[in-house]
Short mmCIF file of C-alpha atoms and ligand atoms in Angstrom, two decimals:
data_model
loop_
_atom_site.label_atom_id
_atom_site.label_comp_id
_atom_site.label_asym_id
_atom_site.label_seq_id
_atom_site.Cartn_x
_atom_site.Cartn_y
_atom_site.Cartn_z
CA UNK A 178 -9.09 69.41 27.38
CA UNK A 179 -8.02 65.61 28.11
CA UNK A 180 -8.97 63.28 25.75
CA UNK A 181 -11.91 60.82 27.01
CA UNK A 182 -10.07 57.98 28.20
CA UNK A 183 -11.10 54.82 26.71
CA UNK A 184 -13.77 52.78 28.65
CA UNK A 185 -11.90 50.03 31.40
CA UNK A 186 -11.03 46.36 29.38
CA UNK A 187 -9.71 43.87 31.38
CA UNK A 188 -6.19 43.81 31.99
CA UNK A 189 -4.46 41.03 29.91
CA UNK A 190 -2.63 38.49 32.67
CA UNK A 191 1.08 37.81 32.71
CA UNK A 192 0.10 34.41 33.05
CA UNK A 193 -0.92 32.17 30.41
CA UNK A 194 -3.37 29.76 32.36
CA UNK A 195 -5.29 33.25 33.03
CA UNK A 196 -5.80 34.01 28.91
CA UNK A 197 -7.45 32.21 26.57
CA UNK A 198 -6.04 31.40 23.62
CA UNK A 199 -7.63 29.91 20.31
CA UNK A 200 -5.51 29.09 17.34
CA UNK A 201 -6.51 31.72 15.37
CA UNK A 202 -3.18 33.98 16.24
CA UNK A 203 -4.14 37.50 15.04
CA UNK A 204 -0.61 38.80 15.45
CA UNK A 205 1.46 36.28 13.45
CA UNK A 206 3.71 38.64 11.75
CA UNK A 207 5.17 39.41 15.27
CA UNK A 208 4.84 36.19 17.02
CA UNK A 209 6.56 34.21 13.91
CA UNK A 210 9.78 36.90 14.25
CA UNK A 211 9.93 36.72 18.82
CA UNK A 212 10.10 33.08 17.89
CA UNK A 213 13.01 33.07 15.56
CA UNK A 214 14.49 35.29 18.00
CA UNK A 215 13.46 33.16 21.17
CA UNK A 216 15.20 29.88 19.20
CA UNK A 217 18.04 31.90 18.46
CA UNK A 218 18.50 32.71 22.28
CA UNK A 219 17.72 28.89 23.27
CA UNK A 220 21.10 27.89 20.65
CA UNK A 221 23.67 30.72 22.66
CA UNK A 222 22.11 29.65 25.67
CA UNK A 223 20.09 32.82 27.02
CA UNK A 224 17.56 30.96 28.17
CA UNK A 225 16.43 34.40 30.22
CA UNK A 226 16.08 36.33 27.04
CA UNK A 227 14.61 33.32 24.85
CA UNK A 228 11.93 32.77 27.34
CA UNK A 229 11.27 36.99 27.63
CA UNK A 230 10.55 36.69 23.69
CA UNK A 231 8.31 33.74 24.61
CA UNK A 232 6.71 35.07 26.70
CA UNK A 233 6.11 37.96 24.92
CA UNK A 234 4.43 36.53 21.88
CA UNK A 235 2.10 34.27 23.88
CA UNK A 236 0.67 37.50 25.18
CA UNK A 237 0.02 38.64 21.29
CA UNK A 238 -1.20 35.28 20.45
CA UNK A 239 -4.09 36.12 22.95
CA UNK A 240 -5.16 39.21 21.74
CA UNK A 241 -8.73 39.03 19.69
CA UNK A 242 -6.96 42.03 17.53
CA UNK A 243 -4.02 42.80 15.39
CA UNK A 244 -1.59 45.30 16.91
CA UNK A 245 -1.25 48.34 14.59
CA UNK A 246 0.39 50.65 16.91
CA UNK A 247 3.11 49.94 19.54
CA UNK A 248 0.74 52.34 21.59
CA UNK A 249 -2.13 49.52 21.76
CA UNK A 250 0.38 47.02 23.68
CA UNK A 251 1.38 49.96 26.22
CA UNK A 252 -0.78 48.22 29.01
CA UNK A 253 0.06 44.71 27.90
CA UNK A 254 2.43 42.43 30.03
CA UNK A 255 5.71 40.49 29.06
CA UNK A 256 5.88 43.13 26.44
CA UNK A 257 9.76 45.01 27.03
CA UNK A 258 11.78 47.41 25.40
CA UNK A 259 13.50 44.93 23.01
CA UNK A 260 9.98 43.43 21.85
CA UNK A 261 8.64 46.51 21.22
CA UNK A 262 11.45 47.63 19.50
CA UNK A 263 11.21 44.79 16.77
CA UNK A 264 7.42 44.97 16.79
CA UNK A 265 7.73 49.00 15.70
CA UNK A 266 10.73 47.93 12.80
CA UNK A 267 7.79 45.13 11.54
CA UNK A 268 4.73 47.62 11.73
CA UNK A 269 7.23 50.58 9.91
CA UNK A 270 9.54 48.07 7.02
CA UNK A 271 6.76 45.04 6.91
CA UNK A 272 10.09 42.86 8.33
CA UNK A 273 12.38 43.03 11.33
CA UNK A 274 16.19 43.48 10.08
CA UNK A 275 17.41 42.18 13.35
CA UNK A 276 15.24 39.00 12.52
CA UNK A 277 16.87 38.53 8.66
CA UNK A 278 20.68 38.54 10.50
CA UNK A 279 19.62 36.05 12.10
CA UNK A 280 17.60 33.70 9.96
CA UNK A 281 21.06 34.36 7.39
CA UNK A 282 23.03 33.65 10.71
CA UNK A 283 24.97 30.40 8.88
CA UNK A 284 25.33 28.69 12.45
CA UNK A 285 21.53 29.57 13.55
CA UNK A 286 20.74 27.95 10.14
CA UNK A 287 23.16 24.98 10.91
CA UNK A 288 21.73 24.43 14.17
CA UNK A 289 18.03 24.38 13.26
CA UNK A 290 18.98 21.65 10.40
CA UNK A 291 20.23 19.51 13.11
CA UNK A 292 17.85 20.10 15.45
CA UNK A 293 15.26 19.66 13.17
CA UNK A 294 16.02 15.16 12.72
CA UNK A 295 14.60 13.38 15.66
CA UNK A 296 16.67 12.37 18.77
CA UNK A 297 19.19 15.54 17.40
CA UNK A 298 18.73 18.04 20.50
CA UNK A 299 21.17 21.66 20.77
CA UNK A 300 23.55 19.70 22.29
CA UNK A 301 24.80 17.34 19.52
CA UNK A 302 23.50 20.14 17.11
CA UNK A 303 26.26 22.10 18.68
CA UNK A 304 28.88 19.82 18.74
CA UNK A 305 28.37 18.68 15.05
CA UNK A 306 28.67 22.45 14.22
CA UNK A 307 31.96 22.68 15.81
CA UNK A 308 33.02 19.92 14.24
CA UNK A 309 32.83 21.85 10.95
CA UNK A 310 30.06 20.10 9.90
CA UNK A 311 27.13 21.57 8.39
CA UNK A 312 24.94 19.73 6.15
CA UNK A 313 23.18 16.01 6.46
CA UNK A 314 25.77 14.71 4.27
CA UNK A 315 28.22 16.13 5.57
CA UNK A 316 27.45 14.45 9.19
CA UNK A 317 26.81 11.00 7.59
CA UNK A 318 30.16 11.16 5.77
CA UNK A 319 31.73 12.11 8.74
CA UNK A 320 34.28 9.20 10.42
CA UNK A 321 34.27 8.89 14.11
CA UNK A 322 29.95 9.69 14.29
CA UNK A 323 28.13 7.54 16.69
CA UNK A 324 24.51 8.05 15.55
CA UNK A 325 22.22 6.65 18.31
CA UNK A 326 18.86 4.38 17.47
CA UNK A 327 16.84 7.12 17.39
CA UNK A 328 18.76 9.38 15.47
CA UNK A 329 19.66 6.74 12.82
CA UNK A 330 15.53 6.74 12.26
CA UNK A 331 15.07 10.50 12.36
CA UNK A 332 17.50 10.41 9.55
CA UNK A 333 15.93 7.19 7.55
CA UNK A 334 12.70 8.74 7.98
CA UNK A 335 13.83 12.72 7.62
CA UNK A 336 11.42 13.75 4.77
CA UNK A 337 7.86 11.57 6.49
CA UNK A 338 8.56 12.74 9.79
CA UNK A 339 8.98 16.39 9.33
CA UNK A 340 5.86 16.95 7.31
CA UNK A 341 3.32 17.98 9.25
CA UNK A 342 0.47 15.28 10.49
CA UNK A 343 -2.84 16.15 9.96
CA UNK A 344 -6.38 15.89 11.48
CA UNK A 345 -7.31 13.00 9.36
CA UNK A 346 -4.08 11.20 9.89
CA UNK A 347 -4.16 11.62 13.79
CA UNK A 348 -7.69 10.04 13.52
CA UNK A 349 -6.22 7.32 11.74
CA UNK A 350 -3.51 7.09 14.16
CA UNK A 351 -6.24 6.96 16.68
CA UNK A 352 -8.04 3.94 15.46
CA UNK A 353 -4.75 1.79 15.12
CA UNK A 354 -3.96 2.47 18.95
CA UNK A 355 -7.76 2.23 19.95
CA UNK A 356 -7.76 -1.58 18.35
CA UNK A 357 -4.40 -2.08 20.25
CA UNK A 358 -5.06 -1.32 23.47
CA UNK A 359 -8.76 -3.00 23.30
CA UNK A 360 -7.08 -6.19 21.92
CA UNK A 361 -5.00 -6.21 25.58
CA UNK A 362 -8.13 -4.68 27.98
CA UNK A 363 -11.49 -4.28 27.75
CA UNK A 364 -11.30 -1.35 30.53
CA UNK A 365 -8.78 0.95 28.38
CA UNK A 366 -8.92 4.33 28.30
CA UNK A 367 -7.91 6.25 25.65
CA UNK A 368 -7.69 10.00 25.11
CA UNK A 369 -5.88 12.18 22.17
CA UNK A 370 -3.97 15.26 23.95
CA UNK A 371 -1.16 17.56 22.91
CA UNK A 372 -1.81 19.73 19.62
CA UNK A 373 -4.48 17.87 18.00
CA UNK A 374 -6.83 18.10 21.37
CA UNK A 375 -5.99 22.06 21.20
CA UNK A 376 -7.78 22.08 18.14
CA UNK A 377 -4.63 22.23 15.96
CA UNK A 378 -5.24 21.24 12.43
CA UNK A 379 -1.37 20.07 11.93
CA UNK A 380 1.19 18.37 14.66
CA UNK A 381 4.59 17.48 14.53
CA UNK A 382 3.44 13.98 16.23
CA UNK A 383 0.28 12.49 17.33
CA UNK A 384 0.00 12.51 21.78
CA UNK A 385 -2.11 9.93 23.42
CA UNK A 386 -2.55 8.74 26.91
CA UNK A 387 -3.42 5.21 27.05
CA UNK A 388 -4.46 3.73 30.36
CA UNK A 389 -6.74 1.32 32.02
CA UNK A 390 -9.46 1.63 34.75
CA UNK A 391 -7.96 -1.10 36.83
CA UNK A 392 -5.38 0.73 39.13
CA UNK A 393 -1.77 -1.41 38.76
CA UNK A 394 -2.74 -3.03 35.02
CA UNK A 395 -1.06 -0.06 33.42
CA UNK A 396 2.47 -1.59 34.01
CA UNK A 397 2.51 -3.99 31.12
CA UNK A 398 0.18 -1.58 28.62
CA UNK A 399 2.73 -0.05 26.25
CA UNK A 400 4.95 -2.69 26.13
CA UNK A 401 1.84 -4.98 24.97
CA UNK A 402 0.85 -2.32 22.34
CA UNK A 403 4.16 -2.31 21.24
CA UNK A 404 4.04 -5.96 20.92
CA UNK A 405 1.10 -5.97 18.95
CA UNK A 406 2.34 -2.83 16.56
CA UNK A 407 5.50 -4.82 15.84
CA UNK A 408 3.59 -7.94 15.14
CA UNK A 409 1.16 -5.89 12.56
CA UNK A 410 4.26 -4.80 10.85
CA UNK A 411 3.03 -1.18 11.81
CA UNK A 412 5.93 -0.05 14.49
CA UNK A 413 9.34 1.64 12.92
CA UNK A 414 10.94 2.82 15.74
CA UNK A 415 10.13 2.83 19.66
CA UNK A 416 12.02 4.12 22.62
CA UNK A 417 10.17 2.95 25.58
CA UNK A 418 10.97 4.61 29.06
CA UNK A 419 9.80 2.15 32.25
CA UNK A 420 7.94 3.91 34.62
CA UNK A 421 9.93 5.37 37.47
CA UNK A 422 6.46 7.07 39.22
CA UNK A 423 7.25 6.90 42.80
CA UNK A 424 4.30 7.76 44.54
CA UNK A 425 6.82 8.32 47.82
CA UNK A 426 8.37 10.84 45.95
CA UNK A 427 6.04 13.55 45.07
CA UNK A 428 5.75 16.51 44.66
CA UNK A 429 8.57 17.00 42.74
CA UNK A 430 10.20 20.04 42.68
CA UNK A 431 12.14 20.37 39.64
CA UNK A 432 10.54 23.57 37.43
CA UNK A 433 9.54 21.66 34.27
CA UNK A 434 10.81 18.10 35.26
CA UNK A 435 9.49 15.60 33.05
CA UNK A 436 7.03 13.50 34.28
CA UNK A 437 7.88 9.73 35.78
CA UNK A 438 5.20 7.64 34.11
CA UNK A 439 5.80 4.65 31.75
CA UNK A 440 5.88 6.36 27.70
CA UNK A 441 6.87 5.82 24.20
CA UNK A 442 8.08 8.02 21.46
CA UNK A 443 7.33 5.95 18.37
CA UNK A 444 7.13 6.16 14.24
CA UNK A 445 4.46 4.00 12.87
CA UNK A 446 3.71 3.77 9.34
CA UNK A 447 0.78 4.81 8.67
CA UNK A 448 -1.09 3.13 5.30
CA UNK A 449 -3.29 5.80 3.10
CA UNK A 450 -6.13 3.36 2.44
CA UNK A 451 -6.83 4.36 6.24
CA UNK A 452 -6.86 7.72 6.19
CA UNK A 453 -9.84 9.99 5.19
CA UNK A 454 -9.12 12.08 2.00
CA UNK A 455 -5.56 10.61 1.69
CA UNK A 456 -2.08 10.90 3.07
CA UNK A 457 0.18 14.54 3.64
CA UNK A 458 2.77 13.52 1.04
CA UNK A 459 5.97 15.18 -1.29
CA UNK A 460 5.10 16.34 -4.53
CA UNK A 461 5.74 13.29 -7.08
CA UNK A 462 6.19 10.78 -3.97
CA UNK A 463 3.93 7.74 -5.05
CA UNK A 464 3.97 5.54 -1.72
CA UNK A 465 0.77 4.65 -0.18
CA UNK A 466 2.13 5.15 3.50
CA UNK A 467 3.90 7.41 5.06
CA UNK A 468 5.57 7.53 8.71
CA UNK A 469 4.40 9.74 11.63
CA UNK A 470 5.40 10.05 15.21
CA UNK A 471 3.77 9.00 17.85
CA UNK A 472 3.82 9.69 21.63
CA UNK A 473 2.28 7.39 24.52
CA UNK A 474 2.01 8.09 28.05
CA UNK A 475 0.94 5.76 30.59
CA UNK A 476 0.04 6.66 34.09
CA UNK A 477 -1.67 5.08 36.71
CA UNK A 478 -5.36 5.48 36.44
CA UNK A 479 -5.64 7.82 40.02
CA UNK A 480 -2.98 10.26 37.99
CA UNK A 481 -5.35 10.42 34.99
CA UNK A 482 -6.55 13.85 35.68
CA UNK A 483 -2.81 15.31 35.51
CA UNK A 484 -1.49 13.66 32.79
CA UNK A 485 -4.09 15.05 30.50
CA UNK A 486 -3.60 18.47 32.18
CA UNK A 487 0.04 18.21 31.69
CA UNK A 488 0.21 16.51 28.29
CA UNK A 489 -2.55 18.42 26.70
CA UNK A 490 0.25 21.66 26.53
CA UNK A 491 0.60 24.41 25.10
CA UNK A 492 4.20 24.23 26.97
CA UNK A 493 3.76 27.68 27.74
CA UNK A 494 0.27 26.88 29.05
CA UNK A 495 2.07 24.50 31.24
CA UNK A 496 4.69 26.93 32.35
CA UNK A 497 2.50 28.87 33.34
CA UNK A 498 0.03 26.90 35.33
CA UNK A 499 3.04 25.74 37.36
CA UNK A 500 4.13 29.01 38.04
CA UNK A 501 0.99 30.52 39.17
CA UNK A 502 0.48 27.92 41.15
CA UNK A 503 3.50 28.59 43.13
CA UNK A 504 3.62 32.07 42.87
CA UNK A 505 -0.22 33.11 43.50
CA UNK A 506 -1.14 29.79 45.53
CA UNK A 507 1.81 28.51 47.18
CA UNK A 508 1.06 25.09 45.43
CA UNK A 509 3.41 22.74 43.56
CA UNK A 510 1.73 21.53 40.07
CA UNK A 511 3.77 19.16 37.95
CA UNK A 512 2.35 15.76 35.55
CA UNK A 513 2.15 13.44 38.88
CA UNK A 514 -0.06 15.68 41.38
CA UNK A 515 -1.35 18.71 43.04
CA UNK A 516 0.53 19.88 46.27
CA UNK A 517 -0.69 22.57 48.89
CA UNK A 518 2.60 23.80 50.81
CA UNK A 519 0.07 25.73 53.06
CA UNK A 520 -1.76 23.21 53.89
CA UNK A 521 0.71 20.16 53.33
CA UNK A 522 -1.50 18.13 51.77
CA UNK A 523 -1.82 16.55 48.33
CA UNK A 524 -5.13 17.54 46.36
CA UNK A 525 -7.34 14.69 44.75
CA UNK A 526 -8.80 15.60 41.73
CA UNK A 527 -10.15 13.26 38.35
CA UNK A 528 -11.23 15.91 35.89
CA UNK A 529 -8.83 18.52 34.46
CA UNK A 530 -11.86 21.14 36.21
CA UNK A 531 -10.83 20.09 39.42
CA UNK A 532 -7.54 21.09 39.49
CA UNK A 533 -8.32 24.31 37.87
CA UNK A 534 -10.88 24.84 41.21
CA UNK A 535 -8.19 23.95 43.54
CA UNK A 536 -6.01 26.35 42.20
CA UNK A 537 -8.65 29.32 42.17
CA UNK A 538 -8.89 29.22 37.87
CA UNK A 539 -11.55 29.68 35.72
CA UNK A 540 -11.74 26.32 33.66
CA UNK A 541 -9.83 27.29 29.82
CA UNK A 542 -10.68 24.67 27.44
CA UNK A 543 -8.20 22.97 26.09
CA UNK A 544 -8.94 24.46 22.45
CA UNK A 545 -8.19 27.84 24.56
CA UNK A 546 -4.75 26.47 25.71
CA UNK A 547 -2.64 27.25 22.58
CA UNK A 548 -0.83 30.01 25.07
P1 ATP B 826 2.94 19.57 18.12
O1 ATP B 826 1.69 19.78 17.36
O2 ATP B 826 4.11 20.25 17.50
O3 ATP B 826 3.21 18.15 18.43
P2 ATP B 826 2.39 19.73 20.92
O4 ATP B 826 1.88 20.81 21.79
O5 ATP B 826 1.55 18.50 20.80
O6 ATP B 826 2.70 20.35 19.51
P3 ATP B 826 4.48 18.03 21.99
O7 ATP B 826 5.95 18.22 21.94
O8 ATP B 826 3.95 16.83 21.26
O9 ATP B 826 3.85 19.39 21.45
O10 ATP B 826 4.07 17.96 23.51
C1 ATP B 826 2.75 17.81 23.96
C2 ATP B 826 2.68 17.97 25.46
O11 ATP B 826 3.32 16.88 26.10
C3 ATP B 826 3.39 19.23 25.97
O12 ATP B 826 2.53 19.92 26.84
C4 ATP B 826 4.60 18.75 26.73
O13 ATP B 826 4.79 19.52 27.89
C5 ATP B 826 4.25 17.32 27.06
N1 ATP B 826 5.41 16.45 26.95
C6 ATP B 826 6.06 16.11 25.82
N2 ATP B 826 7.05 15.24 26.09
C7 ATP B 826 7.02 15.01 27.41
C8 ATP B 826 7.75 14.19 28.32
N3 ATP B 826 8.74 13.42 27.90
N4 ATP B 826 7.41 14.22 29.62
C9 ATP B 826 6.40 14.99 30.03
N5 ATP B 826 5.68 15.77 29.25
C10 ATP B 826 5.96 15.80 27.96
MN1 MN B 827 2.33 16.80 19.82
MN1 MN B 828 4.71 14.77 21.57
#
């Protein structure tokens, strides 16, 4: 006789914005290897393929349980015949072979160096790698290298800005930008989003949006904060991008255009006599500061709701919500606004809720977003 079958769970969505997802990954082991395989992808340019492995282990990040079987994922989405493949060597050899080639792969390794100093994307990764180079030293020896502003930093600051940031130093962060921006307005608003608003307890950078209540006074905002960072001595690097927003313009249709709004990408130094229970530091490195990067975003106060929607991430959480909105809802979702096609109207919204409603979602917290 046949087997019972298994009482009905819900099915597990191919879209991310549909699954909630904590930072408590269950599934590591396979989601650590799809992303070495994913990155290796990205670097020969299969974007296809890099974004199949993606997708794949934001599906396993999901799960509330630990795959034991390849059976268990049989109903799962995103999940193909080359994922399951590597997920069966890891749950048979405790390692994926396929994954060690390529984490010994002496170009894979090259480019993830490079890409790993700030304001060094594939690109120049790839073209230092042709050039024979492959080590730090061997790029700053090198005659004939242009190094840009910001990639002159990411080198000066290599070993502060690749250590994780965490909690307590993103707090501290906070503070310095909260007396900033309060110096300049008393109607600022101020609100932490990318990793750290997930819930993350360590970032590569610290995200903020920094605006003001009074539509139009956001122009001059980061470039006074800036002011006022460089005057405290506090400000190591800053690349600030005007705004472009053009409100004429929208929607936009690019898939995974950057947004249009006034930002920063900045390294501050950050003292330790202001952050709780010290600074994330080397072994043996004495200094009583340390640098961390820091982005700002600045849109108008009517695009509030979006920005933090958009900036709050997971990037595949982002994906995601733009593709189901086009896909499922005929809508176009990007940083700036919230278009109906059917319709053809734009959609108003000022909490992150309401754009979740328009588009038919249940509301995922942003600790639930780590897709
Ligand atoms: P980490 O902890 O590593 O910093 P993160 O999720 O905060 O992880 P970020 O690279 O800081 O990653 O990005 C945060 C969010 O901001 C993402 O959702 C990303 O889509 C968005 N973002 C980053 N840079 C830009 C940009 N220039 N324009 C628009 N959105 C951006
Ligand atoms: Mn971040
Ligand atoms: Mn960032």
């Amino acid at each position: 006789p046949e087997a019972p079958k298994p009482a009905p769970v819900n099915k597990v969505s191919q879209y991310a914005c549909q699954r909630r997802t904590t930072t408590e990954n269950n599934n590591r082991i396979f989601t650590d290897a799809f992303e070495v395989l994913a990155e290796h992808y990205e670097f020969n340019d299969l974007q296809g393929r890099c974004l199949a492995f993606r997708r794949a282990a934001s599906v396993l990040k999901s799960l509330p349980w630990a795959v034991r079987c390849v059976e268990a994922t049989q109903d799962l989405p995103c999940l193909g015949e080359h994922t399951t493949a590597i997920m069966k060597e890891i749950l048979q050899h405790g390692r994926s072979f396929e994954v060690e080639k390529i984490l010994s792969d002496e170009r894979c390794r090259t480019l993830k160096l490079f890409t790993s100093v700030f304001g060094v994307g594939p690109k120049t990764a790839e073209k230092w790698h042709r050039r024979g180079l492959r080590s730090f030293s061997d790029v700053l020896a090198e005659p004939g290298i242009q190094l840009n502003r910001m990639q002159q930093s990411g080198f000066l600051h290599y070993g502060d800005i690749s250590r994780a940031v965490s909690r307590a130093e993103a707090r501290a962060v906070g503070n310095i930008i909260d007396e900033a921006v309060h110096v300049i307005t008393p109607n600022a608003i101020l609100a932490l989003t990318g990793g750290f608003r997930r819930g993350k307890e360590f970032g590569h950078d610290v995200d903020f949006i920094v605006t003001t209540a009074e539509l139009g006074k956001e122009k001059s905002l980061l470039i006074n904060i800036i002011d006022i960072l460089k005057k405290q001595g506090l400000l190591l690097f800053s690349d600030y991008q005007a705004s472009t927003f053009d409100i004429s313009k929208l929607p936009s249709h690019r898939f995974e255009a950057m947004d249009h709004f006034a930002k920063c990408f900045l390294i501050l130094r950050l003292e330790a006599s202001l952050v709780e229970g010290g600074l994330q530091r080397a072994e043996g490195d004495s200094r009583d500061w340390r640098a961390v990067r820091v982005d700002l975003v600045s849109p108008p106060v009517d695009r509030y709701a979006y920005t933090l929607l958009g900036w709050t991430g997971s990037r595949m959480f982002e994906r995601d919500l733009r593709r189901f909105a086009r896909m499922e809802r005929q809508m176009l979702l990007d940083n700036h606004a919230l278009y109906d096609k059917t319709k053809k109207e734009f959609l108003t919204a000022t909490t992150e809720k309401d754009i979740f409603d328009h588009l038919g979602l249940e509301y995922i917290e942003p600790w639930q977003r780590n897709a």
